[in-house]
Short mmCIF file of N, CA and C in Angstrom, two decimals:
data_model
loop_
_atom_site.label_atom_id
_atom_site.label_comp_id
_atom_site.label_asym_id
_atom_site.label_seq_id
_atom_site.Cartn_x
_atom_site.Cartn_y
_atom_site.Cartn_z
N LEU A 1 16.58 10.94 43.46
CA LEU A 1 16.61 12.11 44.32
C LEU A 1 15.90 11.75 45.61
N ASN A 2 16.54 12.05 46.70
CA ASN A 2 15.95 11.79 48.01
C ASN A 2 16.34 12.94 48.93
N ILE A 3 15.35 13.50 49.61
CA ILE A 3 15.63 14.66 50.47
C ILE A 3 15.46 14.34 51.95
N HIS A 4 15.45 13.07 52.30
CA HIS A 4 15.24 12.65 53.68
C HIS A 4 16.26 13.29 54.63
N ASP A 5 17.55 13.12 54.34
CA ASP A 5 18.60 13.66 55.23
C ASP A 5 18.58 15.19 55.25
N PHE A 6 18.27 15.81 54.12
CA PHE A 6 18.19 17.26 54.04
C PHE A 6 17.11 17.78 55.00
N LEU A 7 15.93 17.15 54.95
CA LEU A 7 14.84 17.56 55.83
C LEU A 7 15.19 17.35 57.30
N LYS A 8 15.83 16.23 57.60
CA LYS A 8 16.21 15.94 58.98
C LYS A 8 17.19 17.00 59.49
N GLY A 9 18.06 17.49 58.59
CA GLY A 9 19.03 18.53 58.95
C GLY A 9 18.35 19.81 59.40
N TYR A 10 17.12 20.03 58.97
CA TYR A 10 16.36 21.21 59.36
C TYR A 10 15.32 20.87 60.44
N GLY A 11 15.45 19.71 61.00
CA GLY A 11 14.55 19.33 62.09
C GLY A 11 13.19 18.82 61.64
N VAL A 12 13.06 18.50 60.37
CA VAL A 12 11.79 17.98 59.85
C VAL A 12 11.89 16.46 59.79
N LYS A 13 10.94 15.79 60.42
CA LYS A 13 10.95 14.33 60.40
C LYS A 13 9.96 13.85 59.34
N PRO A 14 10.47 13.38 58.20
CA PRO A 14 9.58 12.89 57.14
C PRO A 14 8.92 11.57 57.57
N LEU A 15 7.66 11.43 57.26
CA LEU A 15 6.92 10.21 57.55
C LEU A 15 6.48 9.57 56.24
N THR A 16 6.63 8.26 56.16
CA THR A 16 6.18 7.52 54.99
C THR A 16 5.27 6.40 55.45
N PHE A 17 4.08 6.32 54.89
CA PHE A 17 3.14 5.27 55.24
C PHE A 17 3.02 4.33 54.05
N ARG A 18 3.00 3.02 54.33
CA ARG A 18 2.96 2.03 53.26
C ARG A 18 1.84 1.03 53.51
N GLY A 19 1.32 0.49 52.42
CA GLY A 19 0.30 -0.55 52.51
C GLY A 19 0.91 -1.93 52.64
N GLY A 20 2.20 -2.05 52.49
CA GLY A 20 2.93 -3.31 52.59
C GLY A 20 4.41 -2.99 52.58
N LYS A 21 5.25 -3.92 52.99
CA LYS A 21 6.68 -3.60 53.12
C LYS A 21 7.32 -3.23 51.78
N ASP A 22 6.78 -3.74 50.68
CA ASP A 22 7.36 -3.44 49.37
C ASP A 22 6.56 -2.41 48.59
N LYS A 23 5.62 -1.74 49.22
CA LYS A 23 4.76 -0.79 48.52
C LYS A 23 5.55 0.41 48.01
N ALA A 24 6.43 0.96 48.81
CA ALA A 24 7.24 2.11 48.40
C ALA A 24 8.64 1.92 48.98
N PRO A 25 9.45 1.03 48.37
CA PRO A 25 10.77 0.75 48.94
C PRO A 25 11.67 1.98 49.00
N LEU A 26 11.53 2.87 48.04
CA LEU A 26 12.25 4.14 48.05
C LEU A 26 11.27 5.23 47.67
N SER A 27 11.42 6.38 48.31
CA SER A 27 10.56 7.51 47.98
C SER A 27 11.36 8.80 48.10
N LEU A 28 10.75 9.88 47.72
CA LEU A 28 11.41 11.18 47.76
C LEU A 28 11.83 11.57 49.17
N MET A 29 10.96 11.30 50.14
CA MET A 29 11.25 11.77 51.50
C MET A 29 11.57 10.65 52.49
N GLY A 30 11.34 9.40 52.10
CA GLY A 30 11.60 8.29 53.02
C GLY A 30 13.09 8.03 53.18
N GLU A 31 13.42 7.33 54.24
CA GLU A 31 14.82 6.98 54.50
C GLU A 31 15.28 5.96 53.46
N VAL A 32 16.48 6.16 52.92
CA VAL A 32 17.06 5.23 51.95
C VAL A 32 17.74 4.11 52.73
N THR A 33 17.24 2.88 52.49
CA THR A 33 17.82 1.72 53.17
C THR A 33 18.42 0.77 52.15
N GLU A 34 19.33 -0.07 52.59
CA GLU A 34 19.91 -1.08 51.70
C GLU A 34 18.83 -2.02 51.21
N GLU A 35 17.90 -2.38 52.10
CA GLU A 35 16.80 -3.26 51.72
C GLU A 35 15.94 -2.60 50.64
N GLY A 36 15.66 -1.31 50.77
CA GLY A 36 14.88 -0.58 49.77
C GLY A 36 15.59 -0.51 48.43
N LYS A 37 16.89 -0.22 48.45
CA LYS A 37 17.66 -0.16 47.20
C LYS A 37 17.68 -1.53 46.53
N GLN A 38 17.84 -2.59 47.34
CA GLN A 38 17.88 -3.95 46.79
C GLN A 38 16.53 -4.30 46.16
N LYS A 39 15.43 -3.93 46.81
CA LYS A 39 14.10 -4.23 46.28
C LYS A 39 13.86 -3.52 44.95
N ILE A 40 14.25 -2.26 44.86
CA ILE A 40 14.11 -1.52 43.60
C ILE A 40 14.92 -2.20 42.50
N GLN A 41 16.16 -2.58 42.80
CA GLN A 41 16.99 -3.25 41.80
C GLN A 41 16.37 -4.57 41.36
N GLU A 42 15.79 -5.32 42.30
CA GLU A 42 15.10 -6.58 41.95
C GLU A 42 13.94 -6.31 41.00
N MET A 43 13.18 -5.26 41.27
CA MET A 43 12.04 -4.92 40.41
C MET A 43 12.51 -4.55 39.01
N ILE A 44 13.58 -3.79 38.93
CA ILE A 44 14.13 -3.39 37.63
C ILE A 44 14.65 -4.62 36.89
N ASP A 45 15.38 -5.49 37.59
CA ASP A 45 15.92 -6.70 36.95
C ASP A 45 14.80 -7.60 36.45
N HIS A 46 13.75 -7.74 37.25
CA HIS A 46 12.62 -8.58 36.86
C HIS A 46 11.95 -8.03 35.59
N THR A 47 11.77 -6.73 35.54
CA THR A 47 11.17 -6.09 34.36
C THR A 47 12.07 -6.27 33.15
N HIS A 48 13.38 -6.14 33.34
CA HIS A 48 14.32 -6.28 32.23
C HIS A 48 14.30 -7.71 31.67
N VAL A 49 14.23 -8.70 32.53
CA VAL A 49 14.15 -10.10 32.08
C VAL A 49 12.87 -10.31 31.27
N ALA A 50 11.75 -9.76 31.75
CA ALA A 50 10.48 -9.89 31.03
C ALA A 50 10.56 -9.20 29.67
N PHE A 51 11.21 -8.04 29.61
CA PHE A 51 11.37 -7.33 28.35
C PHE A 51 12.21 -8.15 27.37
N LYS A 52 13.32 -8.69 27.84
CA LYS A 52 14.18 -9.50 26.96
C LYS A 52 13.43 -10.72 26.45
N SER A 53 12.66 -11.34 27.30
CA SER A 53 11.87 -12.50 26.90
C SER A 53 10.86 -12.13 25.82
N HIS A 54 10.21 -11.00 25.98
CA HIS A 54 9.23 -10.54 25.00
C HIS A 54 9.90 -10.27 23.65
N VAL A 55 11.03 -9.57 23.67
CA VAL A 55 11.73 -9.27 22.42
C VAL A 55 12.20 -10.56 21.75
N ALA A 56 12.77 -11.49 22.52
CA ALA A 56 13.26 -12.75 21.95
C ALA A 56 12.11 -13.58 21.37
N ASN A 57 10.94 -13.56 22.01
CA ASN A 57 9.78 -14.29 21.47
C ASN A 57 9.25 -13.64 20.20
N ALA A 58 9.25 -12.31 20.17
CA ALA A 58 8.74 -11.59 19.00
C ALA A 58 9.73 -11.62 17.84
N ARG A 59 11.03 -11.71 18.14
CA ARG A 59 12.07 -11.73 17.12
C ARG A 59 13.00 -12.91 17.39
N PRO A 60 12.58 -14.12 17.00
CA PRO A 60 13.36 -15.33 17.30
C PRO A 60 14.81 -15.26 16.82
N ILE A 61 15.08 -14.47 15.80
CA ILE A 61 16.44 -14.32 15.30
C ILE A 61 17.38 -13.79 16.39
N LEU A 62 16.82 -13.11 17.39
CA LEU A 62 17.62 -12.52 18.46
C LEU A 62 17.74 -13.40 19.71
N ALA A 63 17.10 -14.55 19.71
CA ALA A 63 17.05 -15.38 20.92
C ALA A 63 18.44 -15.66 21.49
N ASP A 64 19.41 -15.95 20.63
CA ASP A 64 20.76 -16.29 21.12
C ASP A 64 21.59 -15.06 21.45
N SER A 65 21.23 -13.90 20.89
CA SER A 65 22.05 -12.71 21.10
C SER A 65 21.31 -11.61 21.87
N ILE A 66 20.23 -11.97 22.56
CA ILE A 66 19.40 -10.96 23.21
C ILE A 66 20.18 -10.13 24.22
N ASP A 67 21.12 -10.75 24.93
CA ASP A 67 21.88 -10.00 25.95
C ASP A 67 22.78 -8.93 25.33
N SER A 68 23.15 -9.11 24.07
CA SER A 68 24.02 -8.11 23.44
C SER A 68 23.25 -6.91 22.91
N VAL A 69 21.93 -7.08 22.69
CA VAL A 69 21.14 -5.95 22.18
C VAL A 69 20.23 -5.34 23.24
N ALA A 70 19.87 -6.11 24.26
CA ALA A 70 18.97 -5.59 25.30
C ALA A 70 19.80 -5.04 26.45
N THR A 71 20.52 -3.98 26.16
CA THR A 71 21.44 -3.40 27.14
C THR A 71 20.90 -2.12 27.76
N GLY A 72 19.75 -1.66 27.28
CA GLY A 72 19.23 -0.38 27.75
C GLY A 72 19.71 0.77 26.89
N ASP A 73 20.49 0.45 25.87
CA ASP A 73 21.03 1.46 24.97
C ASP A 73 19.95 1.93 24.00
N VAL A 74 20.19 3.06 23.36
CA VAL A 74 19.31 3.58 22.33
C VAL A 74 19.93 3.23 20.99
N TRP A 75 19.12 2.66 20.10
CA TRP A 75 19.62 2.22 18.81
C TRP A 75 19.18 3.16 17.69
N LEU A 76 20.11 3.56 16.84
CA LEU A 76 19.76 4.26 15.61
C LEU A 76 19.08 3.24 14.70
N ALA A 77 18.20 3.71 13.84
CA ALA A 77 17.46 2.80 12.97
C ALA A 77 18.40 1.96 12.12
N SER A 78 19.43 2.58 11.55
CA SER A 78 20.35 1.83 10.69
C SER A 78 21.08 0.74 11.48
N ASP A 79 21.41 0.99 12.74
CA ASP A 79 22.06 -0.02 13.56
C ASP A 79 21.07 -1.10 13.99
N ALA A 80 19.82 -0.72 14.21
CA ALA A 80 18.80 -1.68 14.61
C ALA A 80 18.57 -2.71 13.50
N ILE A 81 18.68 -2.28 12.25
CA ILE A 81 18.55 -3.22 11.13
C ILE A 81 19.70 -4.23 11.17
N LYS A 82 20.91 -3.74 11.38
CA LYS A 82 22.10 -4.61 11.38
C LYS A 82 22.01 -5.71 12.43
N VAL A 83 21.48 -5.40 13.60
CA VAL A 83 21.44 -6.40 14.67
C VAL A 83 20.13 -7.20 14.69
N GLY A 84 19.19 -6.88 13.81
CA GLY A 84 17.96 -7.65 13.71
C GLY A 84 16.81 -7.17 14.58
N LEU A 85 16.90 -5.96 15.11
CA LEU A 85 15.79 -5.43 15.92
C LEU A 85 14.61 -5.00 15.05
N VAL A 86 14.89 -4.60 13.80
CA VAL A 86 13.83 -4.24 12.85
C VAL A 86 14.15 -4.88 11.51
N ASP A 87 13.13 -5.05 10.67
CA ASP A 87 13.31 -5.69 9.37
C ASP A 87 13.71 -4.71 8.28
N ARG A 88 13.12 -3.53 8.31
CA ARG A 88 13.39 -2.54 7.28
C ARG A 88 12.95 -1.18 7.76
N LEU A 89 13.32 -0.16 7.01
CA LEU A 89 12.93 1.21 7.33
C LEU A 89 12.03 1.74 6.22
N ILE A 90 10.82 2.15 6.59
CA ILE A 90 9.91 2.80 5.65
C ILE A 90 9.14 3.86 6.42
N SER A 91 8.58 4.79 5.67
CA SER A 91 7.78 5.83 6.31
C SER A 91 6.39 5.27 6.63
N SER A 92 5.68 5.97 7.48
CA SER A 92 4.33 5.53 7.82
C SER A 92 3.43 5.60 6.58
N ASP A 93 3.65 6.59 5.71
CA ASP A 93 2.85 6.68 4.49
C ASP A 93 3.10 5.47 3.58
N GLU A 94 4.36 5.06 3.48
CA GLU A 94 4.68 3.87 2.67
C GLU A 94 4.02 2.62 3.26
N TYR A 95 4.09 2.49 4.57
CA TYR A 95 3.50 1.32 5.22
C TYR A 95 1.99 1.29 5.00
N ILE A 96 1.34 2.43 5.19
CA ILE A 96 -0.11 2.49 4.99
C ILE A 96 -0.46 2.17 3.54
N GLY A 97 0.33 2.71 2.59
CA GLY A 97 0.11 2.41 1.17
C GLY A 97 0.22 0.91 0.89
N GLU A 98 1.21 0.26 1.48
CA GLU A 98 1.36 -1.18 1.30
C GLU A 98 0.17 -1.94 1.87
N ARG A 99 -0.31 -1.51 3.02
CA ARG A 99 -1.46 -2.18 3.64
C ARG A 99 -2.71 -2.01 2.77
N ILE A 100 -2.88 -0.83 2.19
CA ILE A 100 -4.02 -0.59 1.31
C ILE A 100 -3.92 -1.48 0.08
N ASP A 101 -2.70 -1.57 -0.50
CA ASP A 101 -2.48 -2.43 -1.67
C ASP A 101 -2.82 -3.89 -1.37
N LYS A 102 -2.65 -4.30 -0.13
CA LYS A 102 -2.94 -5.69 0.25
C LYS A 102 -4.40 -5.87 0.66
N GLY A 103 -5.19 -4.80 0.52
CA GLY A 103 -6.62 -4.91 0.80
C GLY A 103 -7.06 -4.50 2.18
N ALA A 104 -6.16 -3.96 2.97
CA ALA A 104 -6.56 -3.54 4.32
C ALA A 104 -7.44 -2.30 4.23
N ARG A 105 -8.38 -2.21 5.12
CA ARG A 105 -9.24 -1.03 5.20
C ARG A 105 -8.56 -0.05 6.14
N VAL A 106 -8.26 1.12 5.65
CA VAL A 106 -7.55 2.13 6.44
C VAL A 106 -8.49 3.30 6.69
N LEU A 107 -8.64 3.65 7.93
CA LEU A 107 -9.50 4.77 8.30
C LEU A 107 -8.66 5.99 8.60
N LYS A 108 -9.16 7.14 8.24
CA LYS A 108 -8.47 8.38 8.53
C LYS A 108 -9.05 8.97 9.81
N LEU A 109 -8.20 9.25 10.75
CA LEU A 109 -8.64 9.87 12.00
C LEU A 109 -8.60 11.38 11.86
N ILE A 110 -9.64 12.02 12.32
CA ILE A 110 -9.70 13.47 12.29
C ILE A 110 -9.64 13.95 13.72
N LYS A 111 -8.67 14.79 14.02
CA LYS A 111 -8.51 15.30 15.37
C LYS A 111 -9.08 16.71 15.46
N TYR A 112 -9.91 16.91 16.47
CA TYR A 112 -10.46 18.22 16.72
C TYR A 112 -9.85 18.73 18.02
N ASP A 113 -9.15 19.85 17.94
CA ASP A 113 -8.47 20.39 19.10
C ASP A 113 -9.40 21.21 19.99
N LYS A 114 -10.32 21.91 19.38
CA LYS A 114 -11.18 22.81 20.14
C LYS A 114 -12.40 22.04 20.65
N ARG A 115 -12.69 22.17 21.94
CA ARG A 115 -13.88 21.53 22.48
C ARG A 115 -15.08 22.40 22.15
N VAL A 116 -16.11 21.75 21.63
CA VAL A 116 -17.31 22.45 21.22
C VAL A 116 -18.51 21.73 21.83
N HIS A 117 -19.49 22.49 22.26
CA HIS A 117 -20.73 21.91 22.78
C HIS A 117 -21.38 21.11 21.66
N LEU A 118 -21.78 19.86 21.92
CA LEU A 118 -22.25 18.95 20.89
C LEU A 118 -23.37 19.52 20.03
N PRO A 119 -24.45 20.08 20.58
CA PRO A 119 -25.49 20.61 19.69
C PRO A 119 -24.96 21.70 18.76
N THR A 120 -24.05 22.53 19.25
CA THR A 120 -23.45 23.57 18.41
C THR A 120 -22.64 22.92 17.30
N PHE A 121 -21.87 21.89 17.65
CA PHE A 121 -21.02 21.20 16.68
C PHE A 121 -21.87 20.54 15.61
N LEU A 122 -22.97 19.87 16.04
CA LEU A 122 -23.81 19.16 15.09
C LEU A 122 -24.54 20.11 14.15
N SER A 123 -24.86 21.31 14.62
CA SER A 123 -25.60 22.24 13.78
C SER A 123 -24.69 23.27 13.11
N SER A 124 -23.40 23.10 13.24
CA SER A 124 -22.45 24.06 12.67
C SER A 124 -22.57 24.09 11.16
N SER A 125 -22.57 25.28 10.61
CA SER A 125 -22.62 25.40 9.16
C SER A 125 -21.26 25.81 8.61
N VAL A 126 -20.24 25.80 9.46
CA VAL A 126 -18.90 26.18 9.03
C VAL A 126 -18.19 24.92 8.55
N GLY A 127 -18.08 24.75 7.24
CA GLY A 127 -17.38 23.59 6.69
C GLY A 127 -18.19 22.32 6.86
N PRO A 128 -17.74 21.25 6.18
CA PRO A 128 -18.45 19.98 6.27
C PRO A 128 -18.24 19.34 7.64
N SER A 129 -19.30 18.85 8.19
CA SER A 129 -19.22 18.18 9.49
C SER A 129 -19.17 16.68 9.27
N PRO A 130 -18.26 15.99 9.96
CA PRO A 130 -18.24 14.53 9.82
C PRO A 130 -19.49 13.90 10.45
N PHE A 131 -20.29 14.72 11.12
CA PHE A 131 -21.48 14.23 11.78
C PHE A 131 -22.75 14.73 11.07
N GLY A 132 -22.65 15.00 9.77
CA GLY A 132 -23.79 15.49 9.02
C GLY A 132 -24.99 14.57 9.13
N HIS A 133 -24.75 13.27 9.06
CA HIS A 133 -25.83 12.30 9.18
C HIS A 133 -26.47 12.36 10.56
N MET A 134 -25.68 12.67 11.58
CA MET A 134 -26.22 12.80 12.93
C MET A 134 -27.11 14.03 13.02
N ARG A 135 -26.71 15.10 12.34
CA ARG A 135 -27.49 16.32 12.35
C ARG A 135 -28.88 16.05 11.76
N VAL A 136 -28.90 15.31 10.64
CA VAL A 136 -30.18 14.97 10.01
C VAL A 136 -31.00 14.09 10.95
N ALA A 137 -30.35 13.11 11.57
CA ALA A 137 -31.06 12.22 12.50
C ALA A 137 -31.62 13.01 13.68
N MET A 138 -30.85 13.97 14.19
CA MET A 138 -31.32 14.79 15.31
C MET A 138 -32.54 15.62 14.88
N LYS A 139 -32.51 16.13 13.64
CA LYS A 139 -33.64 16.91 13.13
C LYS A 139 -34.89 16.03 13.08
N HIS A 140 -34.74 14.80 12.55
CA HIS A 140 -35.88 13.89 12.47
C HIS A 140 -36.37 13.51 13.87
N LEU A 141 -35.46 13.33 14.80
CA LEU A 141 -35.84 13.00 16.17
C LEU A 141 -36.64 14.14 16.79
N ARG A 142 -36.19 15.40 16.56
CA ARG A 142 -36.94 16.55 17.07
C ARG A 142 -38.35 16.59 16.47
N GLU A 143 -38.44 16.36 15.14
CA GLU A 143 -39.75 16.37 14.48
C GLU A 143 -40.63 15.26 15.05
N PHE A 144 -40.07 14.07 15.22
CA PHE A 144 -40.82 12.95 15.78
C PHE A 144 -41.31 13.27 17.19
N THR A 145 -40.42 13.84 17.99
CA THR A 145 -40.78 14.20 19.37
C THR A 145 -41.91 15.23 19.38
N ASN A 146 -41.82 16.23 18.51
CA ASN A 146 -42.88 17.24 18.43
C ASN A 146 -44.20 16.62 17.99
N ASP A 147 -44.15 15.71 16.99
CA ASP A 147 -45.36 15.02 16.55
C ASP A 147 -45.95 14.19 17.69
N ALA A 148 -45.10 13.49 18.43
CA ALA A 148 -45.56 12.67 19.55
C ALA A 148 -46.22 13.53 20.61
N ARG A 149 -45.66 14.71 20.87
CA ARG A 149 -46.27 15.61 21.85
C ARG A 149 -47.66 16.05 21.40
N ARG A 150 -47.77 16.38 20.09
CA ARG A 150 -49.08 16.80 19.56
C ARG A 150 -50.10 15.67 19.68
N ILE A 151 -49.67 14.43 19.39
CA ILE A 151 -50.59 13.29 19.47
C ILE A 151 -51.03 13.06 20.90
N VAL A 152 -50.08 13.11 21.83
CA VAL A 152 -50.41 12.92 23.25
C VAL A 152 -51.35 14.02 23.72
N SER A 153 -51.08 15.25 23.30
CA SER A 153 -51.94 16.37 23.69
C SER A 153 -53.35 16.18 23.14
N LYS A 154 -53.43 15.75 21.88
CA LYS A 154 -54.74 15.51 21.25
C LYS A 154 -55.48 14.39 21.97
N ALA A 155 -54.74 13.31 22.32
CA ALA A 155 -55.36 12.18 23.03
C ALA A 155 -55.87 12.63 24.39
N ALA A 156 -55.08 13.45 25.08
CA ALA A 156 -55.50 13.96 26.39
C ALA A 156 -56.76 14.80 26.25
N SER A 157 -56.82 15.58 25.18
CA SER A 157 -58.00 16.41 24.93
C SER A 157 -59.23 15.54 24.68
N LEU A 158 -59.05 14.45 23.93
CA LEU A 158 -60.16 13.54 23.67
C LEU A 158 -60.64 12.87 24.95
N VAL A 159 -59.69 12.47 25.80
CA VAL A 159 -60.06 11.86 27.08
C VAL A 159 -60.85 12.85 27.91
N ASP A 160 -60.39 14.10 27.93
CA ASP A 160 -61.14 15.13 28.66
C ASP A 160 -62.56 15.26 28.11
N ASP A 161 -62.68 15.24 26.76
CA ASP A 161 -64.00 15.35 26.13
C ASP A 161 -64.87 14.16 26.52
N LEU A 162 -64.28 12.96 26.55
CA LEU A 162 -65.04 11.76 26.90
C LEU A 162 -65.56 11.82 28.32
N GLU A 163 -64.76 12.36 29.20
CA GLU A 163 -65.17 12.47 30.59
C GLU A 163 -66.33 13.46 30.74
N ALA A 164 -66.36 14.46 29.86
CA ALA A 164 -67.36 15.52 29.98
C ALA A 164 -68.65 15.21 29.22
N THR A 165 -68.61 14.30 28.26
CA THR A 165 -69.79 14.08 27.42
C THR A 165 -70.05 12.61 27.18
N ASP A 166 -71.16 12.36 26.59
CA ASP A 166 -71.53 11.00 26.19
C ASP A 166 -70.72 10.63 24.95
N ILE A 167 -70.25 9.41 24.88
CA ILE A 167 -69.37 8.97 23.79
C ILE A 167 -70.04 9.10 22.43
N SER A 168 -71.31 8.83 22.33
CA SER A 168 -71.98 8.92 21.04
C SER A 168 -72.05 10.36 20.55
N GLN A 169 -72.21 11.30 21.47
CA GLN A 169 -72.24 12.71 21.09
C GLN A 169 -70.87 13.16 20.59
N VAL A 170 -69.79 12.70 21.25
CA VAL A 170 -68.44 13.07 20.82
C VAL A 170 -68.17 12.53 19.44
N ALA A 171 -68.55 11.26 19.20
CA ALA A 171 -68.30 10.65 17.90
C ALA A 171 -69.06 11.39 16.82
N ALA A 172 -70.30 11.73 17.09
CA ALA A 172 -71.11 12.44 16.10
C ALA A 172 -70.54 13.82 15.84
N ALA A 173 -70.13 14.50 16.90
CA ALA A 173 -69.58 15.84 16.75
C ALA A 173 -68.29 15.80 15.94
N ARG A 174 -67.46 14.83 16.21
CA ARG A 174 -66.19 14.71 15.48
C ARG A 174 -66.46 14.39 14.00
N ALA A 175 -67.44 13.57 13.76
CA ALA A 175 -67.76 13.20 12.39
C ALA A 175 -68.19 14.42 11.58
N PHE A 176 -68.83 15.37 12.23
CA PHE A 176 -69.27 16.58 11.54
C PHE A 176 -68.30 17.74 11.68
N GLY A 177 -67.14 17.47 12.31
CA GLY A 177 -66.10 18.49 12.40
C GLY A 177 -66.35 19.58 13.40
N VAL A 178 -67.14 19.33 14.40
CA VAL A 178 -67.38 20.34 15.43
C VAL A 178 -66.85 19.84 16.76
N GLY A 179 -66.71 20.73 17.70
CA GLY A 179 -66.22 20.36 19.03
C GLY A 179 -67.19 19.46 19.75
N ALA A 180 -66.79 18.98 20.89
CA ALA A 180 -67.63 18.09 21.68
C ALA A 180 -68.89 18.81 22.12
N MET A 181 -69.95 18.09 22.10
CA MET A 181 -71.22 18.67 22.53
C MET A 181 -71.37 18.43 24.02
N PRO A 182 -71.78 19.45 24.77
CA PRO A 182 -71.95 19.27 26.21
C PRO A 182 -73.12 18.37 26.52
N LYS A 183 -73.09 17.77 27.72
CA LYS A 183 -74.19 16.90 28.18
C LYS A 183 -75.45 17.68 28.35
#
């Protein structure tokens, strides 16, 4: 689809800016040129050759007949088997079962559609959370942080006491369970 001539018919002059001559050989509003059409076709042909090479390397049985199957057509599964594009037809469940039987470790992905704020999700009591261990870890981290704050506060209090009193008096007072004695 190109609307260049349509716009010009209404007196609108479309402008196209490019970073290089081949950056946008054809665009919605740019002028269609033979050079642009040729460049697009070259790009498509180059991609098609790369695709055929990839398929032939992945399926050596098709190396001699790649041009007959790499036509851009859509293949039904039953026809793809006949021409060698696929080896067999099985369901994904069958394939996964076979992989498990051969000792592969298969993980189940759980998709969550609704976005939830992480702390809310971790502390949710609605159903089992796959992050239950994280919830416990977060609880321990909060407890550790609170303990660390108490220790720092206590240390700061001791430093304040040391600045205000003689060290021997503080030690004696602490030993007897009383507050710091003033100088």
